[in-house]
Amino acid sequence: MKNKLTLILKKEILLKELKSYTWVFMGSVLLAIAYVVFIIPHNIVPGGILGLSIVVNKLTGLTIGLLALLVNIPLLLWGTKVLGVKTGIKTAFSMVLVSFYIDTFSSLLKNKVYVEDVLVSSVFGGAIIGLAVSIVMNSGATTGGNDILVRILATKIKLPYNQLILIIDGIVIFLGVLVFEDFTMAAYSIIAIIAISKTIAYYIKKSLKSMTLLVFSSKNLLIQETILENKEITESVLKLIHYDSNGKLILITRNTKKLEIVRALIYKIDPKATISVLESNNDTF
């Protein structure tokens, strides 16, 4: 019985992984569209590796996607130990997609200005980039660039993560001002960065809400044992309590990412189980 459940769970995890790659693909394409439509035509430099690539593109004529990839590849190889192999592979997938689609869309659209108002482009472009990055991050990857560089630097330099990001973005914007000779561009770039960071913060906070599952089943003991035997599930559970007296099993998950896997596992063991999902304000009762 347990072997069968383990096999079923592995299939569920595989499907979940395929779904996550689909989301990485969608987020990466959305990121490329946001840059090509809102950011690149106005020479906005919203920090990070892509912002640096926009600056270097002006100096060399090399495509922005290619430049980003040339910088990201060594960063990814250097930062694999920090990210982990699994996240590293997904990050490489996202990096290649973003670079490919930025160059493809730029070539097709010829950097045409679709939104004349630079302020609107900064805000909406930043918000869409933030949404795209959040989609990729919630799928267990990063879009490369700044995130990898900051994680590496954080192990070498004793400064908070947010301060390191501000320093790197500030350097990139300063280079943009020198190359484009436009101080107004710096203001719009800062607006875009704020829009990006606020959007990412909103979606990351939303995805990290703890969820409490109240499970009523005659097979709660088997459910509990199966969850504890499977690392993929155990990693998503903060607290697990089993009450034999009333047949209630309480699970508190770190976030909603693996909620459906936990729910599917429970129904595989007991199709008649009753599950209630509540949002938790904290991790303990």
Backbone as CSV, one residue per row, in Angstrom:
resi,resn,N_x,N_y,N_z,CA_x,CA_y,CA_z,C_x,C_y,C_z
1,MET,0.836,-1.211,0.000,0.000,0.000,0.000,0.867,1.256,0.000
2,LYS,1.891,1.274,0.899,2.753,2.436,1.009,3.572,2.645,-0.260
3,ASN,4.051,1.517,-0.855,4.829,1.626,-2.101,3.993,2.225,-3.222
4,LYS,2.727,1.809,-3.272,1.811,2.314,-4.283,1.573,3.804,-4.081
5,LEU,1.395,4.205,-2.830,1.179,5.610,-2.523,2.414,6.445,-2.861
6,THR,3.592,5.882,-2.595,4.841,6.581,-2.916,4.969,6.788,-4.416
7,LEU,4.592,5.763,-5.201,4.636,5.862,-6.660,3.669,6.923,-7.163
8,ILE,2.477,6.928,-6.591,1.469,7.927,-6.972,1.969,9.328,-6.640
9,LEU,2.592,9.450,-5.460,3.106,10.744,-5.031,4.207,11.236,-5.965
10,LYS,5.076,10.324,-6.403,6.155,10.699,-7.327,5.583,11.217,-8.644
11,LYS,4.492,10.599,-9.109,3.832,11.066,-10.334,3.250,12.465,-10.129
12,GLU,2.674,12.674,-8.936,2.114,13.984,-8.626,3.213,15.049,-8.616
13,ILE,4.362,14.695,-8.044,5.486,15.626,-7.970,6.027,15.927,-9.362
14,LEU,6.083,14.904,-10.223,6.554,15.092,-11.601,5.636,16.055,-12.359
15,LEU,4.319,15.849,-12.213,3.356,16.737,-12.857,3.491,18.161,-12.326
16,LYS,3.732,18.251,-11.015,3.921,19.560,-10.391,5.158,20.246,-10.959
17,GLU,6.223,19.465,-11.170,7.469,20.010,-11.705,7.285,20.493,-13.141
18,LEU,6.552,19.721,-13.938,6.260,20.123,-15.317,5.440,21.415,-15.337
19,LYS,4.517,21.494,-14.407,3.698,22.699,-14.294,4.562,23.903,-13.917
20,SER,5.532,23.680,-13.018,6.394,24.784,-12.598,7.252,25.286,-13.753
21,TYR,7.728,24.364,-14.618,8.500,24.777,-15.790,7.636,25.578,-16.768
22,THR,6.362,25.212,-16.835,5.435,25.968,-17.684,5.294,27.407,-17.177
23,TRP,5.201,27.552,-15.859,5.097,28.882,-15.264,6.386,29.668,-15.448
24,VAL,7.533,28.984,-15.349,8.817,29.655,-15.599,8.854,30.183,-17.029
25,PHE,8.375,29.367,-17.957,8.321,29.775,-19.367,7.441,31.015,-19.538
26,MET,6.254,30.974,-18.965,5.311,32.093,-19.102,5.861,33.367,-18.460
27,GLY,6.447,33.230,-17.268,7.015,34.387,-16.586,8.179,34.991,-17.351
28,SER,9.009,34.137,-17.935,10.175,34.607,-18.692,9.750,35.353,-19.958
29,VAL,8.754,34.836,-20.658,8.250,35.500,-21.869,7.606,36.841,-21.502
30,LEU,6.838,36.866,-20.409,6.214,38.115,-19.953,7.277,39.152,-19.602
31,LEU,8.365,38.708,-18.979,9.460,39.604,-18.626,10.077,40.221,-19.883
32,ALA,10.295,39.389,-20.890,10.874,39.869,-22.151,9.951,40.891,-22.818
33,ILE,8.654,40.608,-22.822,7.681,41.530,-23.432,7.693,42.879,-22.713
34,ALA,7.735,42.844,-21.372,7.738,44.089,-20.592,8.946,44.950,-20.935
35,TYR,10.104,44.320,-21.061,11.316,45.081,-21.397,11.235,45.665,-22.807
36,VAL,10.813,44.848,-23.744,10.807,45.290,-25.148,9.757,46.373,-25.405
37,VAL,8.603,46.271,-24.759,7.511,47.224,-25.002,7.647,48.502,-24.173
38,PHE,8.016,48.370,-22.889,7.995,49.532,-21.991,9.373,50.120,-21.663
39,ILE,10.376,49.285,-21.518,11.652,49.744,-20.953,12.690,50.132,-22.009
40,ILE,13.001,49.229,-22.897,14.077,49.437,-23.874,13.838,50.621,-24.813
41,PRO,12.625,50.817,-25.346,12.420,51.938,-26.287,12.713,53.311,-25.688
42,HIS,12.571,53.440,-24.349,12.793,54.738,-23.695,14.169,54.827,-23.032
43,ASN,15.016,53.822,-23.246,16.357,53.798,-22.632,16.294,53.883,-21.110
44,ILE,15.253,53.288,-20.534,15.152,53.204,-19.077,16.106,52.105,-18.616
45,VAL,16.820,52.362,-17.531,17.817,51.399,-17.039,17.423,50.969,-15.623
46,PRO,16.557,49.948,-15.489,16.050,49.566,-14.172,16.976,48.643,-13.379
47,GLY,18.258,48.970,-13.387,19.216,48.201,-12.603,19.411,46.783,-13.114
48,GLY,20.196,46.011,-12.373,20.390,44.601,-12.687,21.191,44.360,-13.955
49,ILE,21.298,43.090,-14.320,22.070,42.688,-15.491,21.417,43.168,-16.786
50,LEU,20.092,43.111,-16.846,19.405,43.579,-18.049,19.563,45.087,-18.216
51,GLY,19.542,45.822,-17.100,19.784,47.260,-17.170,21.195,47.549,-17.665
52,LEU,22.159,46.794,-17.154,23.544,46.938,-17.602,23.669,46.593,-19.084
53,SER,22.921,45.588,-19.519,22.956,45.174,-20.931,22.410,46.270,-21.844
54,ILE,21.407,47.002,-21.361,20.858,48.124,-22.136,21.926,49.202,-22.325
55,VAL,22.708,49.434,-21.264,23.784,50.433,-21.339,24.878,49.981,-22.297
56,VAL,25.329,48.736,-22.147,26.422,48.213,-22.981,25.976,48.092,-24.436
57,ASN,24.699,47.824,-24.663,24.145,47.765,-26.022,24.350,49.099,-26.749
58,LYS,24.188,50.190,-26.006,24.381,51.526,-26.581,25.834,51.727,-27.012
59,LEU,26.780,51.131,-26.258,28.208,51.320,-26.528,28.733,50.384,-27.603
60,THR,28.201,49.159,-27.644,28.781,48.130,-28.518,27.909,47.748,-29.702
61,GLY,26.594,47.925,-29.565,25.694,47.494,-30.636,25.303,46.031,-30.546
62,LEU,25.917,45.303,-29.612,25.525,43.908,-29.402,24.109,43.860,-28.840
63,THR,23.358,42.818,-29.183,21.965,42.739,-28.734,21.881,42.601,-27.224
64,ILE,20.806,43.134,-26.665,20.626,43.149,-25.203,20.511,41.737,-24.636
65,GLY,19.769,40.878,-25.318,19.609,39.505,-24.855,20.928,38.753,-24.825
66,LEU,21.721,38.935,-25.875,23.024,38.270,-25.953,23.945,38.765,-24.848
67,LEU,23.976,40.072,-24.632,24.816,40.641,-23.572,24.417,40.113,-22.199
68,ALA,23.102,40.049,-21.957,22.611,39.542,-20.670,23.036,38.093,-20.467
69,LEU,22.951,37.304,-21.524,23.318,35.898,-21.433,24.817,35.733,-21.186
70,LEU,25.633,36.561,-21.839,27.092,36.493,-21.668,27.506,36.803,-20.226
71,VAL,26.754,37.677,-19.580,27.039,38.008,-18.179,26.437,36.958,-17.239
72,ASN,25.230,36.494,-17.569,24.512,35.581,-16.685,25.132,34.183,-16.609
73,ILE,25.670,33.700,-17.715,26.210,32.338,-17.727,27.327,32.149,-16.696
74,PRO,28.371,33.005,-16.698,29.400,32.830,-15.667,28.872,33.045,-14.249
75,LEU,27.914,33.989,-14.102,27.319,34.210,-12.782,26.589,32.960,-12.297
76,LEU,25.871,32.313,-13.207,25.129,31.104,-12.851,26.083,29.972,-12.476
77,LEU,27.136,29.803,-13.258,28.126,28.764,-12.961,28.788,29.020,-11.607
78,TRP,29.044,30.285,-11.329,29.670,30.671,-10.073,28.705,30.487,-8.895
79,GLY,27.425,30.767,-9.150,26.459,30.762,-8.057,25.637,29.500,-7.901
80,THR,25.992,28.427,-8.633,25.216,27.186,-8.556,25.174,26.629,-7.133
81,LYS,26.289,26.738,-6.416,26.336,26.232,-5.041,25.402,27.012,-4.135
82,VAL,25.239,28.300,-4.445,24.347,29.136,-3.634,22.894,28.819,-3.946
83,LEU,22.588,28.655,-5.230,21.203,28.408,-5.645,20.775,26.969,-5.434
84,GLY,21.718,26.023,-5.604,21.358,24.610,-5.624,21.163,24.166,-7.064
85,VAL,21.407,22.888,-7.338,21.357,22.378,-8.708,19.960,22.513,-9.314
86,LYS,18.946,22.148,-8.542,17.575,22.170,-9.055,17.157,23.581,-9.449
87,THR,17.399,24.533,-8.566,17.072,25.925,-8.861,17.957,26.455,-9.974
88,GLY,19.222,26.017,-10.002,20.158,26.449,-11.031,19.702,26.067,-12.428
89,ILE,19.180,24.849,-12.578,18.702,24.378,-13.884,17.509,25.208,-14.352
90,LYS,16.569,25.453,-13.437,15.403,26.269,-13.788,15.809,27.703,-14.105
91,THR,16.790,28.211,-13.364,17.275,29.561,-13.609,17.919,29.674,-14.983
92,ALA,18.717,28.660,-15.351,19.338,28.638,-16.686,18.262,28.627,-17.768
93,PHE,17.211,27.845,-17.555,16.082,27.775,-18.480,15.456,29.150,-18.655
94,SER,15.226,29.852,-17.534,14.619,31.183,-17.574,15.542,32.184,-18.251
95,MET,16.835,32.143,-17.927,17.802,33.079,-18.500,17.849,32.985,-20.019
96,VAL,17.896,31.761,-20.526,17.955,31.553,-21.976,16.683,32.062,-22.637
97,LEU,15.532,31.761,-22.034,14.254,32.212,-22.584,14.169,33.735,-22.633
98,VAL,14.532,34.386,-21.524,14.457,35.847,-21.457,15.353,36.472,-22.519
99,SER,16.586,36.001,-22.619,17.532,36.549,-23.598,17.039,36.325,-25.024
100,PHE,16.564,35.104,-25.292,16.093,34.773,-26.642,14.903,35.638,-27.042
101,TYR,13.925,35.749,-26.151,12.705,36.482,-26.507,12.918,37.996,-26.522
102,ILE,13.822,38.524,-25.709,14.122,39.952,-25.787,14.700,40.287,-27.158
103,ASP,15.649,39.477,-27.608,16.254,39.733,-28.928,15.264,39.480,-30.062
104,THR,14.452,38.447,-29.909,13.467,38.124,-30.951,12.421,39.221,-31.081
105,PHE,11.830,39.618,-29.951,10.797,40.654,-29.972,11.379,42.008,-30.392
106,SER,12.613,42.308,-29.951,13.258,43.561,-30.340,13.466,43.624,-31.843
107,SER,13.853,42.479,-32.412,14.073,42.411,-33.857,12.759,42.576,-34.625
108,LEU,11.698,41.983,-34.110,10.398,42.051,-34.784,9.759,43.432,-34.658
109,LEU,9.885,44.034,-33.474,9.210,45.306,-33.207,10.082,46.522,-33.501
110,LYS,11.381,46.282,-33.761,12.314,47.370,-34.133,12.372,48.477,-33.078
111,ASN,12.192,48.077,-31.788,12.243,49.047,-30.677,11.267,50.211,-30.861
112,LYS,10.145,49.923,-31.490,9.116,50.935,-31.692,8.523,51.366,-30.352
113,VAL,8.245,52.655,-30.198,7.650,53.179,-28.971,6.138,53.011,-29.031
114,TYR,5.589,52.166,-28.187,4.144,51.928,-28.167,3.457,52.788,-27.114
115,VAL,4.192,53.137,-26.052,3.643,53.996,-24.997,4.492,55.257,-24.949
116,GLU,3.936,56.369,-25.382,4.698,57.614,-25.508,5.105,58.178,-24.144
117,ASP,4.239,58.056,-23.167,4.504,58.614,-21.838,5.553,57.767,-21.122
118,VAL,6.699,58.374,-20.825,7.799,57.633,-20.191,7.443,57.231,-18.759
119,LEU,6.721,58.103,-18.056,6.323,57.788,-16.680,5.416,56.560,-16.649
120,VAL,4.457,56.521,-17.553,3.554,55.364,-17.642,4.349,54.094,-17.968
121,SER,5.304,54.222,-18.879,6.139,53.075,-19.231,6.939,52.584,-18.031
122,SER,7.456,53.535,-17.234,8.251,53.174,-16.052,7.410,52.409,-15.032
123,VAL,6.211,52.932,-14.779,5.353,52.328,-13.756,4.799,50.985,-14.219
124,PHE,4.172,50.981,-15.399,3.562,49.750,-15.885,4.618,48.710,-16.252
125,GLY,5.699,49.175,-16.876,6.784,48.254,-17.202,7.368,47.629,-15.959
126,GLY,7.597,48.460,-14.930,8.126,47.949,-13.667,7.187,46.957,-12.995
127,ALA,5.887,47.282,-13.002,4.902,46.398,-12.371,4.826,45.046,-13.088
128,ILE,4.858,45.072,-14.415,4.788,43.823,-15.184,6.062,43.005,-14.999
129,ILE,7.205,43.679,-14.959,8.470,42.972,-14.693,8.427,42.329,-13.310
130,GLY,7.915,43.079,-12.327,7.793,42.529,-10.973,6.892,41.309,-10.929
131,LEU,5.782,41.371,-11.661,4.865,40.226,-11.742,5.560,39.034,-12.395
132,ALA,6.281,39.293,-13.483,6.973,38.218,-14.200,8.034,37.560,-13.320
133,VAL,8.808,38.375,-12.612,9.849,37.845,-11.720,9.210,37.024,-10.592
134,SER,8.081,37.493,-10.076,7.372,36.774,-9.010,6.890,35.411,-9.491
135,ILE,6.383,35.360,-10.727,5.921,34.093,-11.303,7.078,33.102,-11.373
136,VAL,8.224,33.582,-11.848,9.401,32.711,-11.972,9.890,32.260,-10.597
137,MET,9.951,33.179,-9.654,10.426,32.853,-8.303,9.500,31.883,-7.593
138,ASN,8.192,32.064,-7.766,7.224,31.156,-7.147,7.253,29.764,-7.762
139,SER,7.911,29.650,-8.921,8.054,28.343,-9.581,9.373,27.677,-9.213
140,GLY,10.096,28.263,-8.277,11.330,27.652,-7.791,12.561,28.007,-8.590
141,ALA,12.548,29.166,-9.265,13.705,29.584,-10.059,13.966,31.058,-9.815
142,THR,14.968,31.593,-10.492,15.190,33.027,-10.516,15.377,33.415,-11.980
143,THR,15.341,34.702,-12.252,15.552,35.160,-13.632,17.027,35.429,-13.883
144,GLY,17.868,35.059,-12.916,19.306,35.246,-13.074,19.721,36.655,-12.725
145,GLY,20.892,37.041,-13.209,21.357,38.406,-13.054,21.544,38.848,-11.623
146,ASN,20.838,39.928,-11.272,21.004,40.554,-9.967,20.864,39.589,-8.808
147,ASP,19.857,38.724,-8.881,19.571,37.824,-7.776,20.776,36.929,-7.479
148,ILE,21.370,36.363,-8.525,22.541,35.503,-8.342,23.711,36.311,-7.811
149,LEU,23.967,37.467,-8.427,25.096,38.301,-8.025,24.983,38.724,-6.563
150,VAL,23.790,39.138,-6.155,23.592,39.591,-4.779,23.751,38.433,-3.797
151,ARG,23.246,37.244,-4.159,23.400,36.089,-3.279,24.872,35.729,-3.096
152,ILE,25.647,35.851,-4.172,27.080,35.565,-4.087,27.777,36.617,-3.221
153,LEU,27.477,37.901,-3.492,28.108,38.987,-2.745,27.747,38.945,-1.259
154,ALA,26.518,38.494,-0.969,26.064,38.429,0.421,26.912,37.465,1.252
155,THR,27.525,36.479,0.583,28.394,35.530,1.302,29.791,36.118,1.529
156,LYS,30.103,37.197,0.797,31.433,37.804,0.888,31.410,39.137,1.630
157,ILE,30.327,39.893,1.421,30.217,41.233,2.009,29.119,41.236,3.077
158,LYS,29.447,41.722,4.238,28.497,41.721,5.359,27.562,42.920,5.300
159,LEU,26.710,42.888,4.294,25.681,43.919,4.156,24.336,43.249,3.924
160,PRO,23.239,43.867,4.376,21.907,43.289,4.138,21.625,43.130,2.646
161,TYR,20.811,42.135,2.325,20.451,41.813,0.939,19.916,43.039,0.204
162,ASN,18.986,43.765,0.836,18.364,44.926,0.189,19.372,46.034,-0.107
163,GLN,20.332,46.212,0.798,21.348,47.250,0.582,22.251,46.904,-0.596
164,LEU,22.588,45.628,-0.729,23.422,45.195,-1.853,22.709,45.426,-3.187
165,ILE,21.417,45.149,-3.212,20.625,45.383,-4.431,20.637,46.869,-4.788
166,LEU,20.427,47.723,-3.778,20.415,49.167,-4.017,21.765,49.655,-4.543
167,ILE,22.843,49.120,-3.995,24.184,49.527,-4.431,24.412,49.148,-5.893
168,ILE,24.073,47.897,-6.243,24.267,47.427,-7.626,23.387,48.211,-8.589
169,ASP,22.116,48.384,-8.224,21.210,49.143,-9.095,21.680,50.588,-9.249
170,GLY,22.185,51.166,-8.162,22.686,52.543,-8.212,23.864,52.689,-9.168
171,ILE,24.775,51.707,-9.138,25.928,51.727,-10.046,25.475,51.631,-11.498
172,VAL,24.511,50.743,-11.765,24.010,50.555,-13.134,23.334,51.825,-13.638
173,ILE,22.516,52.458,-12.788,21.841,53.703,-13.183,22.863,54.807,-13.455
174,PHE,23.888,54.889,-12.608,24.942,55.894,-12.798,25.629,55.702,-14.149
175,LEU,25.917,54.456,-14.500,26.520,54.169,-15.808,25.569,54.558,-16.938
176,GLY,24.275,54.332,-16.709,23.269,54.710,-17.706,23.243,56.214,-17.936
177,VAL,23.361,56.979,-16.854,23.383,58.441,-16.964,24.600,58.890,-17.777
178,LEU,25.747,58.272,-17.517,26.972,58.639,-18.237,26.866,58.318,-19.727
179,VAL,26.321,57.152,-20.040,26.267,56.700,-21.438,25.189,57.440,-22.229
180,PHE,23.999,57.565,-21.647,22.885,58.201,-22.370,22.868,59.718,-22.192
181,GLU,23.701,60.201,-21.234,23.792,61.638,-20.959,22.412,62.240,-20.699
182,ASP,21.668,61.561,-19.848,20.286,61.986,-19.584,19.979,61.759,-18.102
183,PHE,19.974,62.840,-17.318,19.711,62.730,-15.885,18.232,62.417,-15.603
184,THR,17.355,62.827,-16.507,15.931,62.519,-16.339,15.694,61.024,-16.399
185,MET,16.486,60.341,-17.230,16.380,58.888,-17.340,16.603,58.215,-15.991
186,ALA,17.494,58.779,-15.188,17.778,58.209,-13.868,16.522,58.204,-12.996
187,ALA,15.759,59.308,-13.068,14.531,59.404,-12.271,13.517,58.348,-12.697
188,TYR,13.349,58.189,-14.005,12.406,57.183,-14.499,12.893,55.765,-14.177
189,SER,14.189,55.562,-14.193,14.754,54.251,-13.860,14.478,53.905,-12.399
190,ILE,14.619,54.917,-11.526,14.337,54.703,-10.103,12.867,54.371,-9.899
191,ILE,11.995,55.068,-10.621,10.549,54.782,-10.541,10.267,53.340,-10.973
192,ALA,10.916,52.904,-12.047,10.732,51.535,-12.530,11.213,50.522,-11.499
193,ILE,12.357,50.806,-10.865,12.904,49.908,-9.844,11.959,49.800,-8.654
194,ILE,11.396,50.934,-8.231,10.437,50.929,-7.121,9.208,50.093,-7.477
195,ALA,8.701,50.280,-8.698,7.535,49.506,-9.154,7.840,48.011,-9.174
196,ILE,9.042,47.667,-9.636,9.450,46.252,-9.671,9.507,45.672,-8.266
197,SER,10.216,46.367,-7.362,10.420,45.845,-6.009,9.120,45.742,-5.224
198,LYS,8.251,46.744,-5.369,6.970,46.723,-4.649,6.080,45.580,-5.144
199,THR,6.084,45.358,-6.448,5.263,44.277,-7.014,5.781,42.913,-6.570
200,ILE,7.100,42.731,-6.614,7.692,41.457,-6.165,7.376,41.223,-4.698
201,ALA,7.543,42.266,-3.866,7.283,42.138,-2.430,5.838,41.733,-2.164
202,TYR,4.912,42.317,-2.921,3.484,42.006,-2.747,3.195,40.539,-3.042
203,TYR,3.688,40.050,-4.190,3.383,38.675,-4.593,4.143,37.638,-3.779
204,ILE,5.374,37.959,-3.378,6.134,37.019,-2.552,5.479,36.881,-1.181
205,LYS,5.056,38.005,-0.610,4.379,37.978,0.686,3.084,37.177,0.597
206,LYS,2.384,37.377,-0.507,1.120,36.667,-0.711,1.345,35.161,-0.820
207,SER,2.424,34.745,-1.492,2.688,33.325,-1.712,3.217,32.624,-0.464
208,LEU,3.744,33.418,0.496,4.353,32.816,1.687,3.412,32.728,2.881
209,LYS,2.140,33.008,2.662,1.176,32.862,3.746,1.073,31.401,4.165
210,SER,1.093,31.183,5.473,0.927,29.815,5.963,-0.537,29.395,5.851
211,MET,-0.744,28.138,5.511,-2.097,27.603,5.377,-2.283,26.450,6.364
212,THR,-3.418,26.431,7.039,-3.741,25.351,7.968,-4.756,24.412,7.342
213,LEU,-4.426,23.128,7.320,-5.344,22.111,6.796,-5.910,21.317,7.967
214,LEU,-7.228,21.305,8.065,-7.903,20.476,9.063,-8.433,19.241,8.336
215,VAL,-7.887,18.091,8.675,-8.220,16.840,7.978,-9.007,15.934,8.919
216,PHE,-10.170,15.502,8.474,-10.986,14.556,9.238,-11.072,13.264,8.436
217,SER,-10.440,12.224,8.947,-10.387,10.952,8.222,-10.177,9.812,9.201
218,SER,-10.656,8.641,8.835,-10.430,7.441,9.654,-9.025,6.885,9.431
219,LYS,-8.305,7.453,8.443,-6.951,6.978,8.112,-5.893,8.052,8.383
220,ASN,-6.156,8.873,9.371,-5.225,9.968,9.668,-3.826,9.492,10.042
221,LEU,-3.748,8.373,10.742,-2.444,7.852,11.149,-1.608,7.473,9.934
222,LEU,-2.240,6.820,8.939,-1.549,6.449,7.704,-1.158,7.705,6.916
223,ILE,-2.038,8.701,6.895,-1.740,9.964,6.220,-0.508,10.615,6.843
224,GLN,-0.490,10.647,8.169,0.634,11.242,8.884,1.938,10.506,8.590
225,GLU,1.922,9.196,8.644,3.127,8.397,8.392,3.635,8.599,6.967
226,THR,2.716,8.642,6.001,3.100,8.801,4.594,3.731,10.166,4.344
227,ILE,3.165,11.205,4.949,3.715,12.554,4.796,5.131,12.618,5.369
228,LEU,5.323,12.042,6.551,6.636,12.086,7.198,7.684,11.266,6.453
229,GLU,7.234,10.279,5.678,8.169,9.427,4.926,8.586,10.046,3.600
230,ASN,7.869,11.081,3.163,8.160,11.696,1.861,8.739,13.086,2.063
231,LYS,10.017,13.248,1.705,10.731,14.497,1.923,10.080,15.677,1.216
232,GLU,9.563,15.442,0.001,8.946,16.525,-0.776,7.778,17.147,-0.024
233,ILE,7.056,16.305,0.729,5.928,16.809,1.499,6.403,17.396,2.819
234,THR,7.264,16.680,3.526,7.734,17.098,4.840,8.344,18.491,4.803
235,GLU,9.046,18.828,3.726,9.690,20.133,3.603,8.684,21.272,3.566
236,SER,7.454,20.978,3.194,6.452,22.035,3.090,5.579,22.126,4.341
237,VAL,5.839,21.262,5.328,5.020,21.232,6.532,5.795,21.811,7.710
238,LEU,5.223,22.817,8.338,5.849,23.399,9.515,5.482,22.628,10.770
239,LYS,4.234,22.218,10.844,3.763,21.582,12.059,2.714,20.532,11.719
240,LEU,2.794,19.397,12.367,1.850,18.321,12.109,1.402,17.757,13.458
241,ILE,0.082,17.768,13.702,-0.456,17.266,14.968,-1.527,16.225,14.672
242,HIS,-1.472,15.099,15.379,-2.475,14.058,15.176,-3.239,13.815,16.472
243,TYR,-4.557,13.892,16.386,-5.400,13.611,17.543,-6.169,12.318,17.289
244,ASP,-5.869,11.275,18.052,-6.576,10.001,17.899,-7.995,10.079,18.467
245,SER,-8.175,10.948,19.449,-9.456,10.983,20.147,-10.628,11.390,19.252
246,ASN,-10.412,12.368,18.400,-11.517,12.823,17.543,-11.239,12.659,16.052
247,GLY,-10.129,11.996,15.724,-9.833,11.720,14.316,-9.460,12.947,13.510
248,LYS,-8.943,13.979,14.182,-8.588,15.211,13.467,-7.072,15.307,13.282
249,LEU,-6.660,15.642,12.067,-5.248,15.846,11.761,-5.065,17.291,11.328
250,ILE,-4.133,17.991,11.946,-3.896,19.391,11.616,-2.528,19.527,10.965
251,LEU,-2.491,20.140,9.773,-1.244,20.393,9.070,-1.111,21.889,8.860
252,ILE,0.064,22.424,9.138,0.327,23.825,8.833,1.445,23.863,7.803
253,THR,1.172,24.386,6.622,2.177,24.420,5.562,2.855,25.789,5.520
254,ARG,4.110,25.808,5.068,4.873,27.051,4.975,4.214,28.029,4.006
255,ASN,3.746,27.519,2.894,3.133,28.369,1.874,2.179,27.523,1.045
256,THR,1.642,28.124,0.003,0.628,27.446,-0.802,1.199,26.637,-1.958
257,LYS,2.529,26.677,-2.158,3.109,26.035,-3.332,2.813,24.547,-3.398
258,LYS,2.919,23.866,-2.241,2.759,22.411,-2.232,1.419,21.977,-1.641
259,LEU,0.529,22.941,-1.498,-0.768,22.651,-0.905,-1.535,21.591,-1.680
260,GLU,-1.521,21.703,-3.002,-2.265,20.756,-3.831,-1.664,19.346,-3.773
261,ILE,-0.330,19.264,-3.627,0.308,17.942,-3.495,-0.145,17.275,-2.206
262,VAL,-0.169,18.051,-1.109,-0.616,17.514,0.183,-2.069,17.077,0.096
263,ARG,-2.886,17.909,-0.506,-4.311,17.597,-0.635,-4.518,16.336,-1.484
264,ALA,-3.778,16.231,-2.607,-3.901,15.061,-3.485,-3.476,13.793,-2.764
265,LEU,-2.404,13.902,-1.968,-1.928,12.738,-1.219,-2.985,12.237,-0.243
266,ILE,-3.613,13.180,0.455,-4.641,12.811,1.434,-5.811,12.104,0.757
267,TYR,-6.263,12.624,-0.388,-7.394,12.019,-1.086,-7.034,10.675,-1.714
268,LYS,-5.754,10.486,-2.050,-5.322,9.178,-2.569,-5.433,8.124,-1.476
269,ILE,-5.122,8.510,-0.250,-5.196,7.569,0.875,-6.635,7.349,1.303
270,ASP,-7.384,8.454,1.374,-8.784,8.352,1.798,-9.650,9.307,0.973
271,PRO,-10.289,8.798,-0.084,-11.147,9.647,-0.938,-12.307,10.284,-0.178
272,LYS,-12.659,9.707,0.985,-13.785,10.217,1.760,-13.356,11.233,2.816
273,ALA,-12.081,11.560,2.844,-11.584,12.502,3.848,-12.209,13.887,3.653
274,THR,-12.384,14.603,4.752,-12.884,15.979,4.713,-11.731,16.918,5.036
275,ILE,-11.478,17.871,4.144,-10.355,18.789,4.323,-10.858,20.230,4.308
276,SER,-10.498,20.970,5.339,-10.801,22.400,5.389,-9.475,23.157,5.360
277,VAL,-9.392,24.193,4.525,-8.167,24.979,4.388,-8.401,26.379,4.934
278,LEU,-7.564,26.788,5.877,-7.673,28.098,6.497,-6.361,28.849,6.342
279,GLU,-6.447,30.172,6.255,-5.228,30.983,6.214,-4.730,31.205,7.629
280,SER,-3.426,30.976,7.854,-2.844,31.128,9.189,-2.115,32.452,9.295
281,ASN,-2.236,33.087,10.459,-1.502,34.327,10.707,-0.108,34.065,11.212
282,ASN,0.102,32.857,11.765,1.418,32.484,12.252,1.549,30.983,12.145
283,ASP,2.687,30.468,12.584,2.990,29.062,12.391,2.653,28.175,13.558
284,THR,2.148,28.733,14.610,1.836,27.921,15.777,0.460,28.263,16.300
285,PHE,-0.065,27.350,17.133,-1.374,27.613,17.715,-1.221,28.233,19.096
